[in-house]
Amino acid sequence: MKKFLLLTSLVLFAVACDNETEGQPEKEIAEKVVDSVQVYQGNFISVGKSAVLKGDTFVYQVKMDSVAFQLTDSLSAFKKDENSIVPIKVKGQVKKNIQATGYSQLIEITEVVDIMAKPIIKMNE
């Protein structure tokens, strides 16, 4: 009789434990996607047809595309002379510079967020 009760209790225990795993939903793991377009703040320095964005912890060569040329043209109202430094905030994507000249990293500016300098009023003499 004791063997029968032991066998019955083992069977009931095994059946009862089998259904517990189905009731609990699996936890979903969400992946974080890193946005490659970030906001960068620094000093925009342009000389001729090349430019550099220098921040507190970085120095990037600027890829001179249509956005960069428009930015260079629009900064003429903020410059005292040809080689002035203008503080700006831009959105861009940093890539490794494949050219042998210049800096090791290149920023491709996608959007100008803010020009943090005041326009300079030039007096006609």
mmCIF file with all atom_site columns, C-alpha atoms in Angstrom:
data_model
loop_
_atom_site.group_PDB
_atom_site.id
_atom_site.type_symbol
_atom_site.label_atom_id
_atom_site.label_alt_id
_atom_site.label_comp_id
_atom_site.label_asym_id
_atom_site.label_entity_id
_atom_site.label_seq_id
_atom_site.pdbx_PDB_ins_code
_atom_site.Cartn_x
_atom_site.Cartn_y
_atom_site.Cartn_z
_atom_site.occupancy
_atom_site.B_iso_or_equiv
_atom_site.pdbx_formal_charge
_atom_site.auth_seq_id
_atom_site.auth_comp_id
_atom_site.auth_asym_id
_atom_site.auth_atom_id
_atom_site.pdbx_PDB_model_num
ATOM 1   C CA . MET A 1 1   ? 0.000  0.000   0.000   1.00 0.00 ? 1   MET A CA 1
ATOM 2   C CA . LYS A 1 2   ? 2.860  2.383   0.796   1.00 0.00 ? 2   LYS A CA 1
ATOM 3   C CA . LYS A 1 3   ? 4.402  1.683   -2.613  1.00 0.00 ? 3   LYS A CA 1
ATOM 4   C CA . PHE A 1 4   ? 1.086  2.489   -4.309  1.00 0.00 ? 4   PHE A CA 1
ATOM 5   C CA . LEU A 1 5   ? 0.757  5.831   -2.454  1.00 0.00 ? 5   LEU A CA 1
ATOM 6   C CA . LEU A 1 6   ? 4.386  6.709   -3.208  1.00 0.00 ? 6   LEU A CA 1
ATOM 7   C CA . LEU A 1 7   ? 3.943  5.888   -6.904  1.00 0.00 ? 7   LEU A CA 1
ATOM 8   C CA . THR A 1 8   ? 0.670  7.858   -7.105  1.00 0.00 ? 8   THR A CA 1
ATOM 9   C CA . SER A 1 9   ? 2.168  10.907  -5.406  1.00 0.00 ? 9   SER A CA 1
ATOM 10  C CA . LEU A 1 10  ? 5.194  10.859  -7.755  1.00 0.00 ? 10  LEU A CA 1
ATOM 11  C CA . VAL A 1 11  ? 2.918  10.700  -10.813 1.00 0.00 ? 11  VAL A CA 1
ATOM 12  C CA . LEU A 1 12  ? 0.743  13.562  -9.529  1.00 0.00 ? 12  LEU A CA 1
ATOM 13  C CA . PHE A 1 13  ? 3.841  15.615  -8.704  1.00 0.00 ? 13  PHE A CA 1
ATOM 14  C CA . ALA A 1 14  ? 5.278  15.076  -12.201 1.00 0.00 ? 14  ALA A CA 1
ATOM 15  C CA . VAL A 1 15  ? 1.992  16.005  -13.899 1.00 0.00 ? 15  VAL A CA 1
ATOM 16  C CA . ALA A 1 16  ? 1.518  19.111  -11.754 1.00 0.00 ? 16  ALA A CA 1
ATOM 17  C CA . CYS A 1 17  ? 5.026  20.433  -12.463 1.00 0.00 ? 17  CYS A CA 1
ATOM 18  C CA . ASP A 1 18  ? 4.769  19.895  -16.218 1.00 0.00 ? 18  ASP A CA 1
ATOM 19  C CA . ASN A 1 19  ? 2.154  22.617  -16.849 1.00 0.00 ? 19  ASN A CA 1
ATOM 20  C CA . GLU A 1 20  ? 3.842  25.451  -14.934 1.00 0.00 ? 20  GLU A CA 1
ATOM 21  C CA . THR A 1 21  ? 6.310  26.432  -17.664 1.00 0.00 ? 21  THR A CA 1
ATOM 22  C CA . GLU A 1 22  ? 3.584  27.102  -20.233 1.00 0.00 ? 22  GLU A CA 1
ATOM 23  C CA . GLY A 1 23  ? 1.858  29.749  -18.113 1.00 0.00 ? 23  GLY A CA 1
ATOM 24  C CA . GLN A 1 24  ? 4.832  32.115  -17.865 1.00 0.00 ? 24  GLN A CA 1
ATOM 25  C CA . PRO A 1 25  ? 5.467  34.345  -20.892 1.00 0.00 ? 25  PRO A CA 1
ATOM 26  C CA . GLU A 1 26  ? 9.006  34.696  -22.151 1.00 0.00 ? 26  GLU A CA 1
ATOM 27  C CA . LYS A 1 27  ? 10.728 38.003  -21.587 1.00 0.00 ? 27  LYS A CA 1
ATOM 28  C CA . GLU A 1 28  ? 11.369 39.949  -24.759 1.00 0.00 ? 28  GLU A CA 1
ATOM 29  C CA . ILE A 1 29  ? 14.763 41.510  -25.150 1.00 0.00 ? 29  ILE A CA 1
ATOM 30  C CA . ALA A 1 30  ? 14.623 44.809  -27.016 1.00 0.00 ? 30  ALA A CA 1
ATOM 31  C CA . GLU A 1 31  ? 17.679 45.798  -28.987 1.00 0.00 ? 31  GLU A CA 1
ATOM 32  C CA . LYS A 1 32  ? 18.918 49.355  -28.739 1.00 0.00 ? 32  LYS A CA 1
ATOM 33  C CA . VAL A 1 33  ? 19.631 50.848  -32.113 1.00 0.00 ? 33  VAL A CA 1
ATOM 34  C CA . VAL A 1 34  ? 22.369 53.426  -31.915 1.00 0.00 ? 34  VAL A CA 1
ATOM 35  C CA . ASP A 1 35  ? 21.527 56.459  -33.985 1.00 0.00 ? 35  ASP A CA 1
ATOM 36  C CA . SER A 1 36  ? 24.554 57.313  -36.068 1.00 0.00 ? 36  SER A CA 1
ATOM 37  C CA . VAL A 1 37  ? 23.376 60.902  -36.578 1.00 0.00 ? 37  VAL A CA 1
ATOM 38  C CA . GLN A 1 38  ? 24.213 62.789  -33.389 1.00 0.00 ? 38  GLN A CA 1
ATOM 39  C CA . VAL A 1 39  ? 24.445 66.423  -32.311 1.00 0.00 ? 39  VAL A CA 1
ATOM 40  C CA . TYR A 1 40  ? 27.944 67.912  -32.148 1.00 0.00 ? 40  TYR A CA 1
ATOM 41  C CA . GLN A 1 41  ? 28.871 71.294  -30.694 1.00 0.00 ? 41  GLN A CA 1
ATOM 42  C CA . GLY A 1 42  ? 32.138 73.002  -31.437 1.00 0.00 ? 42  GLY A CA 1
ATOM 43  C CA . ASN A 1 43  ? 34.030 75.678  -33.306 1.00 0.00 ? 43  ASN A CA 1
ATOM 44  C CA . PHE A 1 44  ? 33.734 75.680  -37.087 1.00 0.00 ? 44  PHE A CA 1
ATOM 45  C CA . ILE A 1 45  ? 36.999 76.690  -38.719 1.00 0.00 ? 45  ILE A CA 1
ATOM 46  C CA . SER A 1 46  ? 37.057 77.054  -42.500 1.00 0.00 ? 46  SER A CA 1
ATOM 47  C CA . VAL A 1 47  ? 40.030 77.933  -44.647 1.00 0.00 ? 47  VAL A CA 1
ATOM 48  C CA . GLY A 1 48  ? 39.596 77.932  -48.391 1.00 0.00 ? 48  GLY A CA 1
ATOM 49  C CA . LYS A 1 49  ? 37.755 74.786  -49.457 1.00 0.00 ? 49  LYS A CA 1
ATOM 50  C CA . SER A 1 50  ? 38.416 72.801  -46.286 1.00 0.00 ? 50  SER A CA 1
ATOM 51  C CA . ALA A 1 51  ? 36.923 72.984  -42.803 1.00 0.00 ? 51  ALA A CA 1
ATOM 52  C CA . VAL A 1 52  ? 37.335 71.522  -39.326 1.00 0.00 ? 52  VAL A CA 1
ATOM 53  C CA . LEU A 1 53  ? 34.887 71.102  -36.444 1.00 0.00 ? 53  LEU A CA 1
ATOM 54  C CA . LYS A 1 54  ? 36.760 71.353  -33.129 1.00 0.00 ? 54  LYS A CA 1
ATOM 55  C CA . GLY A 1 55  ? 34.985 70.487  -29.886 1.00 0.00 ? 55  GLY A CA 1
ATOM 56  C CA . ASP A 1 56  ? 36.191 70.072  -26.325 1.00 0.00 ? 56  ASP A CA 1
ATOM 57  C CA . THR A 1 57  ? 37.123 66.405  -26.818 1.00 0.00 ? 57  THR A CA 1
ATOM 58  C CA . PHE A 1 58  ? 37.311 65.986  -30.592 1.00 0.00 ? 58  PHE A CA 1
ATOM 59  C CA . VAL A 1 59  ? 38.614 67.437  -33.852 1.00 0.00 ? 59  VAL A CA 1
ATOM 60  C CA . TYR A 1 60  ? 36.901 66.289  -37.060 1.00 0.00 ? 60  TYR A CA 1
ATOM 61  C CA . GLN A 1 61  ? 37.618 67.165  -40.649 1.00 0.00 ? 61  GLN A CA 1
ATOM 62  C CA . VAL A 1 62  ? 34.385 68.308  -42.320 1.00 0.00 ? 62  VAL A CA 1
ATOM 63  C CA . LYS A 1 63  ? 33.267 66.536  -45.486 1.00 0.00 ? 63  LYS A CA 1
ATOM 64  C CA . MET A 1 64  ? 32.776 69.367  -47.937 1.00 0.00 ? 64  MET A CA 1
ATOM 65  C CA . ASP A 1 65  ? 29.450 68.587  -49.557 1.00 0.00 ? 65  ASP A CA 1
ATOM 66  C CA . SER A 1 66  ? 26.513 70.865  -50.391 1.00 0.00 ? 66  SER A CA 1
ATOM 67  C CA . VAL A 1 67  ? 25.463 71.234  -46.727 1.00 0.00 ? 67  VAL A CA 1
ATOM 68  C CA . ALA A 1 68  ? 28.988 72.201  -45.656 1.00 0.00 ? 68  ALA A CA 1
ATOM 69  C CA . PHE A 1 69  ? 29.332 74.732  -48.484 1.00 0.00 ? 69  PHE A CA 1
ATOM 70  C CA . GLN A 1 70  ? 25.958 76.280  -47.564 1.00 0.00 ? 70  GLN A CA 1
ATOM 71  C CA . LEU A 1 71  ? 27.092 76.483  -43.938 1.00 0.00 ? 71  LEU A CA 1
ATOM 72  C CA . THR A 1 72  ? 30.358 78.156  -44.956 1.00 0.00 ? 72  THR A CA 1
ATOM 73  C CA . ASP A 1 73  ? 28.458 80.709  -47.059 1.00 0.00 ? 73  ASP A CA 1
ATOM 74  C CA . SER A 1 74  ? 25.922 81.432  -44.310 1.00 0.00 ? 74  SER A CA 1
ATOM 75  C CA . LEU A 1 75  ? 28.681 81.992  -41.732 1.00 0.00 ? 75  LEU A CA 1
ATOM 76  C CA . SER A 1 76  ? 30.043 85.011  -43.631 1.00 0.00 ? 76  SER A CA 1
ATOM 77  C CA . ALA A 1 77  ? 27.724 87.285  -41.596 1.00 0.00 ? 77  ALA A CA 1
ATOM 78  C CA . PHE A 1 78  ? 29.250 85.934  -38.370 1.00 0.00 ? 78  PHE A CA 1
ATOM 79  C CA . LYS A 1 79  ? 32.948 86.224  -39.312 1.00 0.00 ? 79  LYS A CA 1
ATOM 80  C CA . LYS A 1 80  ? 35.220 89.164  -38.582 1.00 0.00 ? 80  LYS A CA 1
ATOM 81  C CA . ASP A 1 81  ? 37.662 88.083  -41.272 1.00 0.00 ? 81  ASP A CA 1
ATOM 82  C CA . GLU A 1 82  ? 38.278 85.164  -43.643 1.00 0.00 ? 82  GLU A CA 1
ATOM 83  C CA . ASN A 1 83  ? 39.749 82.845  -40.982 1.00 0.00 ? 83  ASN A CA 1
ATOM 84  C CA . SER A 1 84  ? 37.397 83.513  -38.048 1.00 0.00 ? 84  SER A CA 1
ATOM 85  C CA . ILE A 1 85  ? 36.188 80.760  -35.750 1.00 0.00 ? 85  ILE A CA 1
ATOM 86  C CA . VAL A 1 86  ? 32.405 80.441  -35.323 1.00 0.00 ? 86  VAL A CA 1
ATOM 87  C CA . PRO A 1 87  ? 30.746 78.324  -32.594 1.00 0.00 ? 87  PRO A CA 1
ATOM 88  C CA . ILE A 1 88  ? 28.020 76.072  -34.030 1.00 0.00 ? 88  ILE A CA 1
ATOM 89  C CA . LYS A 1 89  ? 25.855 73.072  -33.204 1.00 0.00 ? 89  LYS A CA 1
ATOM 90  C CA . VAL A 1 90  ? 25.256 70.540  -35.994 1.00 0.00 ? 90  VAL A CA 1
ATOM 91  C CA . LYS A 1 91  ? 23.861 67.079  -36.579 1.00 0.00 ? 91  LYS A CA 1
ATOM 92  C CA . GLY A 1 92  ? 26.176 64.752  -38.381 1.00 0.00 ? 92  GLY A CA 1
ATOM 93  C CA . GLN A 1 93  ? 27.676 61.353  -38.873 1.00 0.00 ? 93  GLN A CA 1
ATOM 94  C CA . VAL A 1 94  ? 31.309 60.637  -37.961 1.00 0.00 ? 94  VAL A CA 1
ATOM 95  C CA . LYS A 1 95  ? 33.188 58.241  -40.204 1.00 0.00 ? 95  LYS A CA 1
ATOM 96  C CA . LYS A 1 96  ? 36.758 57.102  -40.605 1.00 0.00 ? 96  LYS A CA 1
ATOM 97  C CA . ASN A 1 97  ? 38.646 59.341  -43.019 1.00 0.00 ? 97  ASN A CA 1
ATOM 98  C CA . ILE A 1 98  ? 39.826 57.215  -45.938 1.00 0.00 ? 98  ILE A CA 1
ATOM 99  C CA . GLN A 1 99  ? 42.018 59.975  -47.372 1.00 0.00 ? 99  GLN A CA 1
ATOM 100 C CA . ALA A 1 100 ? 45.652 59.983  -46.370 1.00 0.00 ? 100 ALA A CA 1
ATOM 101 C CA . THR A 1 101 ? 45.661 63.729  -45.704 1.00 0.00 ? 101 THR A CA 1
ATOM 102 C CA . GLY A 1 102 ? 43.901 65.538  -42.893 1.00 0.00 ? 102 GLY A CA 1
ATOM 103 C CA . TYR A 1 103 ? 42.432 64.145  -39.707 1.00 0.00 ? 103 TYR A CA 1
ATOM 104 C CA . SER A 1 104 ? 41.684 60.491  -38.943 1.00 0.00 ? 104 SER A CA 1
ATOM 105 C CA . GLN A 1 105 ? 37.939 61.087  -38.568 1.00 0.00 ? 105 GLN A CA 1
ATOM 106 C CA . LEU A 1 106 ? 35.555 62.870  -40.898 1.00 0.00 ? 106 LEU A CA 1
ATOM 107 C CA . ILE A 1 107 ? 32.161 64.365  -40.042 1.00 0.00 ? 107 ILE A CA 1
ATOM 108 C CA . GLU A 1 108 ? 29.424 64.539  -42.637 1.00 0.00 ? 108 GLU A CA 1
ATOM 109 C CA . ILE A 1 109 ? 27.107 67.366  -41.570 1.00 0.00 ? 109 ILE A CA 1
ATOM 110 C CA . THR A 1 110 ? 23.454 66.537  -42.197 1.00 0.00 ? 110 THR A CA 1
ATOM 111 C CA . GLU A 1 111 ? 21.780 69.514  -40.508 1.00 0.00 ? 111 GLU A CA 1
ATOM 112 C CA . VAL A 1 112 ? 22.774 72.817  -38.926 1.00 0.00 ? 112 VAL A CA 1
ATOM 113 C CA . VAL A 1 113 ? 21.023 73.021  -35.550 1.00 0.00 ? 113 VAL A CA 1
ATOM 114 C CA . ASP A 1 114 ? 22.278 76.394  -34.288 1.00 0.00 ? 114 ASP A CA 1
ATOM 115 C CA . ILE A 1 115 ? 24.852 79.084  -34.963 1.00 0.00 ? 115 ILE A CA 1
ATOM 116 C CA . MET A 1 116 ? 25.809 80.304  -31.509 1.00 0.00 ? 116 MET A CA 1
ATOM 117 C CA . ALA A 1 117 ? 27.582 83.505  -32.582 1.00 0.00 ? 117 ALA A CA 1
ATOM 118 C CA . LYS A 1 118 ? 26.052 86.934  -32.995 1.00 0.00 ? 118 LYS A CA 1
ATOM 119 C CA . PRO A 1 119 ? 26.046 88.443  -36.489 1.00 0.00 ? 119 PRO A CA 1
ATOM 120 C CA . ILE A 1 120 ? 28.661 91.113  -37.065 1.00 0.00 ? 120 ILE A CA 1
ATOM 121 C CA . ILE A 1 121 ? 27.354 94.347  -38.544 1.00 0.00 ? 121 ILE A CA 1
ATOM 122 C CA . LYS A 1 122 ? 29.884 95.708  -41.005 1.00 0.00 ? 122 LYS A CA 1
ATOM 123 C CA . MET A 1 123 ? 29.900 99.464  -41.516 1.00 0.00 ? 123 MET A CA 1
ATOM 124 C CA . ASN A 1 124 ? 30.408 100.761 -45.031 1.00 0.00 ? 124 ASN A CA 1
ATOM 125 C CA . GLU A 1 125 ? 33.174 103.326 -45.093 1.00 0.00 ? 125 GLU A CA 1
#
